[in-house]
mmCIF file of C-alpha atoms in Angstrom:
data_model
loop_
_atom_site.group_PDB
_atom_site.id
_atom_site.type_symbol
_atom_site.label_atom_id
_atom_site.label_comp_id
_atom_site.label_asym_id
_atom_site.label_seq_id
_atom_site.Cartn_x
_atom_site.Cartn_y
_atom_site.Cartn_z
ATOM 1 C CA UNK O 208 -8.208 17.786 9.401
ATOM 2 C CA UNK O 209 -7.421 17.280 5.704
ATOM 3 C CA UNK O 210 -6.458 19.843 3.608
ATOM 4 C CA UNK O 211 -9.405 21.146 1.301
ATOM 5 C CA UNK O 212 -7.709 19.729 -1.964
ATOM 6 C CA UNK O 213 -8.015 16.642 -0.637
ATOM 7 C CA UNK O 214 -11.739 16.755 -0.579
ATOM 8 C CA UNK O 215 -11.495 18.370 -3.909
ATOM 9 C CA UNK O 216 -9.776 15.476 -4.982
ATOM 10 C CA UNK O 217 -12.463 13.017 -4.102
ATOM 11 C CA UNK O 218 -14.930 15.504 -5.719
ATOM 12 C CA UNK O 219 -13.006 15.489 -9.053
ATOM 13 C CA UNK O 220 -12.895 11.313 -8.852
ATOM 14 C CA UNK O 221 -16.395 10.966 -7.715
ATOM 15 C CA UNK O 222 -17.502 13.181 -10.781
ATOM 16 C CA UNK O 223 -15.590 11.160 -13.119
ATOM 17 C CA UNK O 224 -17.781 8.175 -11.923
ATOM 18 C CA UNK O 225 -21.116 9.365 -10.855
ATOM 19 C CA UNK O 226 -22.645 9.964 -7.433
ATOM 20 C CA UNK O 227 -24.301 6.146 -7.444
ATOM 21 C CA UNK O 228 -23.196 3.709 -4.565
ATOM 22 C CA UNK O 229 -22.272 1.425 -7.013
ATOM 23 C CA UNK O 230 -18.937 3.525 -7.606
ATOM 24 C CA UNK O 231 -17.788 3.054 -4.279
ATOM 25 C CA UNK O 232 -15.100 0.437 -5.040
ATOM 26 C CA UNK O 233 -13.653 2.514 -8.197
ATOM 27 C CA UNK O 234 -14.278 5.644 -6.410
ATOM 28 C CA UNK O 235 -12.142 4.329 -3.233
ATOM 29 C CA UNK O 236 -9.510 2.542 -5.669
ATOM 30 C CA UNK O 237 -8.465 5.793 -6.785
ATOM 31 C CA UNK O 238 -8.393 7.602 -3.789
ATOM 32 C CA UNK O 239 -5.977 5.156 -2.343
ATOM 33 C CA UNK O 240 -4.135 5.254 -5.780
ATOM 34 C CA UNK O 241 -3.760 8.913 -5.125
ATOM 35 C CA UNK O 242 -2.672 9.008 -1.093
ATOM 36 C CA UNK O 243 -1.640 5.263 -1.003
ATOM 37 C CA UNK O 244 -4.292 4.769 1.901
ATOM 38 C CA UNK O 245 -7.625 5.626 2.695
ATOM 39 C CA UNK O 246 -7.816 8.650 5.336
ATOM 40 C CA UNK O 247 -10.972 8.195 7.665
ATOM 41 C CA UNK O 248 -11.873 11.304 7.007
ATOM 42 C CA UNK O 249 -11.918 10.957 2.993
ATOM 43 C CA UNK O 250 -13.809 7.603 3.415
ATOM 44 C CA UNK O 251 -16.709 9.534 5.369
ATOM 45 C CA UNK O 252 -16.608 11.804 2.859
ATOM 46 C CA UNK O 253 -16.860 9.532 0.122
ATOM 47 C CA UNK O 254 -20.011 7.698 1.459
ATOM 48 C CA UNK O 255 -21.666 11.090 2.231
ATOM 49 C CA UNK O 256 -21.240 11.977 -1.952
ATOM 50 C CA UNK O 257 -22.450 8.190 -2.874
ATOM 51 C CA UNK O 258 -25.355 8.603 -0.418
ATOM 52 C CA UNK O 259 -24.526 5.591 1.683
ATOM 53 C CA UNK O 260 -23.879 5.006 5.265
ATOM 54 C CA UNK O 261 -20.336 5.356 6.377
ATOM 55 C CA UNK O 262 -20.660 2.079 8.204
ATOM 56 C CA UNK O 263 -21.460 0.515 4.328
ATOM 57 C CA UNK O 264 -18.184 2.772 3.424
ATOM 58 C CA UNK O 265 -16.197 1.339 5.919
ATOM 59 C CA UNK O 266 -16.949 -2.386 5.403
ATOM 60 C CA UNK O 267 -16.097 -2.280 2.117
ATOM 61 C CA UNK O 268 -12.829 -0.762 3.070
ATOM 62 C CA UNK O 269 -12.009 -3.145 5.393
ATOM 63 C CA UNK O 270 -13.334 -6.328 3.723
ATOM 64 C CA UNK O 271 -10.773 -6.055 0.606
ATOM 65 C CA UNK O 272 -6.994 -6.793 1.878
ATOM 66 C CA UNK O 273 -5.799 -4.114 -0.842
ATOM 67 C CA UNK O 274 -7.312 -0.986 0.838
ATOM 68 C CA UNK O 275 -5.661 0.302 3.716
ATOM 69 C CA UNK O 276 -6.897 3.048 6.404
ATOM 70 C CA UNK O 277 -3.362 3.383 7.439
ATOM 71 C CA UNK O 278 -0.474 5.429 5.545
ATOM 72 C CA UNK O 279 2.046 3.559 3.510
ATOM 73 C CA UNK O 280 5.274 4.890 2.417
ATOM 74 C CA UNK O 281 6.376 5.568 -1.136
ATOM 75 C CA UNK O 282 7.638 1.845 -1.759
ATOM 76 C CA UNK O 283 5.206 -0.927 -0.632
ATOM 77 C CA UNK O 284 7.298 -4.046 -0.689
ATOM 78 C CA UNK O 285 5.503 -6.987 -0.282
ATOM 79 C CA UNK O 286 7.674 -10.391 0.504
ATOM 80 C CA UNK O 287 6.110 -13.845 -0.461
ATOM 81 C CA UNK O 288 5.852 -16.128 2.409
ATOM 82 C CA UNK O 289 3.848 -19.165 0.377
ATOM 83 C CA UNK O 290 5.455 -22.559 0.547
ATOM 84 C CA UNK O 291 7.431 -22.288 -2.519
ATOM 85 C CA UNK O 292 8.900 -19.079 -1.487
ATOM 86 C CA UNK O 293 9.165 -20.033 2.373
ATOM 87 C CA UNK O 294 11.298 -23.391 1.682
ATOM 88 C CA UNK O 295 13.220 -21.331 -0.593
ATOM 89 C CA UNK O 296 14.148 -19.053 2.243
ATOM 90 C CA UNK O 297 11.944 -16.029 2.127
ATOM 91 C CA UNK O 298 12.056 -15.574 6.027
ATOM 92 C CA UNK O 299 15.489 -14.515 5.573
ATOM 93 C CA UNK O 300 14.805 -11.962 3.112
ATOM 94 C CA UNK O 301 12.001 -10.558 5.221
ATOM 95 C CA UNK O 302 14.225 -10.406 7.835
ATOM 96 C CA UNK O 303 17.296 -8.647 6.263
ATOM 97 C CA UNK O 304 14.418 -6.069 4.797
ATOM 98 C CA UNK O 305 13.635 -5.558 8.250
ATOM 99 C CA UNK O 306 16.858 -4.714 9.556
ATOM 100 C CA UNK O 307 18.006 -2.871 6.589
ATOM 101 C CA UNK O 308 14.835 -0.427 7.254
ATOM 102 C CA UNK O 309 15.329 -0.665 11.170
ATOM 103 C CA UNK O 310 11.795 -1.378 11.748
ATOM 104 C CA UNK O 311 10.241 -1.982 14.869
ATOM 105 C CA UNK O 312 8.219 -5.094 15.733
ATOM 106 C CA UNK O 313 4.907 -4.517 14.718
ATOM 107 C CA UNK O 314 5.734 -1.430 12.731
ATOM 108 C CA UNK O 315 5.415 -2.170 9.045
ATOM 109 C CA UNK O 316 6.148 1.548 7.727
ATOM 110 C CA UNK O 317 9.393 3.351 8.189
ATOM 111 C CA UNK O 318 9.479 6.761 9.506
ATOM 112 C CA UNK O 319 10.327 8.697 7.121
ATOM 113 C CA UNK O 320 7.108 7.153 5.200
ATOM 114 C CA UNK O 321 9.514 5.841 2.330
ATOM 115 C CA UNK O 322 9.090 2.408 2.859
ATOM 116 C CA UNK O 323 6.222 -0.040 3.711
ATOM 117 C CA UNK O 324 6.843 -3.303 4.623
ATOM 118 C CA UNK O 325 4.280 -6.457 4.178
ATOM 119 C CA UNK O 326 4.157 -10.528 4.062
ATOM 120 C CA UNK O 327 1.929 -11.831 1.543
ATOM 121 C CA UNK O 328 0.704 -15.666 1.616
ATOM 122 C CA UNK O 329 1.216 -15.703 -2.607
ATOM 123 C CA UNK O 330 1.963 -13.655 -5.424
ATOM 124 C CA UNK O 331 1.364 -16.277 -7.977
ATOM 125 C CA UNK O 332 5.402 -16.448 -8.996
ATOM 126 C CA UNK O 333 6.408 -19.856 -7.180
ATOM 127 C CA UNK O 334 9.052 -20.726 -10.231
ATOM 128 C CA UNK O 335 10.874 -17.360 -9.610
ATOM 129 C CA UNK O 336 10.738 -18.168 -5.168
ATOM 130 C CA UNK O 337 11.916 -16.576 -3.331
ATOM 131 C CA UNK O 338 9.838 -13.170 -4.712
ATOM 132 C CA UNK O 339 8.929 -10.013 -3.712
ATOM 133 C CA UNK O 340 7.171 -7.070 -5.382
ATOM 134 C CA UNK O 341 7.912 -3.300 -4.542
ATOM 135 C CA UNK O 342 5.094 -1.125 -6.029
ATOM 136 C CA UNK O 343 4.039 -4.301 -8.037
ATOM 137 C CA UNK O 344 6.726 -4.531 -10.144
ATOM 138 C CA UNK O 345 8.250 -8.281 -9.564
ATOM 139 C CA UNK O 346 11.851 -8.970 -7.987
ATOM 140 C CA UNK O 347 12.648 -12.926 -8.177
ATOM 141 C CA UNK O 348 15.175 -15.126 -6.724
ATOM 142 C CA UNK O 349 16.017 -12.795 -3.856
ATOM 143 C CA UNK O 350 18.356 -13.330 -1.085
ATOM 144 C CA UNK O 351 19.571 -11.084 1.585
ATOM 145 C CA UNK O 352 22.304 -9.672 -0.743
ATOM 146 C CA UNK O 353 20.038 -8.994 -3.306
ATOM 147 C CA UNK O 354 17.860 -7.232 -0.898
ATOM 148 C CA UNK O 355 20.122 -5.239 0.408
ATOM 149 C CA UNK O 356 21.619 -3.927 -3.355
ATOM 150 C CA UNK O 357 17.730 -3.248 -3.794
ATOM 151 C CA UNK O 358 16.950 -1.179 -0.920
ATOM 152 C CA UNK O 359 20.062 0.675 -1.624
ATOM 153 C CA UNK O 360 18.913 1.678 -5.340
ATOM 154 C CA UNK O 361 15.281 2.395 -3.768
ATOM 155 C CA UNK O 362 16.961 4.652 -1.138
ATOM 156 C CA UNK O 363 18.870 6.135 -4.716
ATOM 157 C CA UNK O 364 16.219 6.763 -6.389
ATOM 158 C CA UNK O 365 14.115 8.447 -3.994
ATOM 159 C CA UNK O 366 17.238 11.039 -3.452
ATOM 160 C CA UNK O 367 17.199 12.125 -7.005
#
């Protein structure tokens, strides 16, 4: 059960758009921006507020890759594994991040909710390969050494 403040935040977001079904995507985008994922209880609540079925809300939330029903970390790291990045050893970068974050097979988010690691097909920055983003900030020409330094910096920033 979520805290009352979550529902109040949804009320505030919906009030900013209106309670018509056509506002589903911007409402869930704002909710995800607020909480870094879409809590299932809130998705049901949003459906009620917008006068649509819960199934409709879930179908939209699960259709688009940018929406997540699972909690994500404070830092969302997306490693490109498109052709240009793969050829320039993005797999080495990805493996180093997994090791540094001590992620078990199948685990994408650290236990402390600090980091979420995702692999994407393309970030549209092939000339900068291998590339990754941290919360949508591009980091070009990554190597295992550079990523080690980046993770260290992010951990320091989080503790500040």
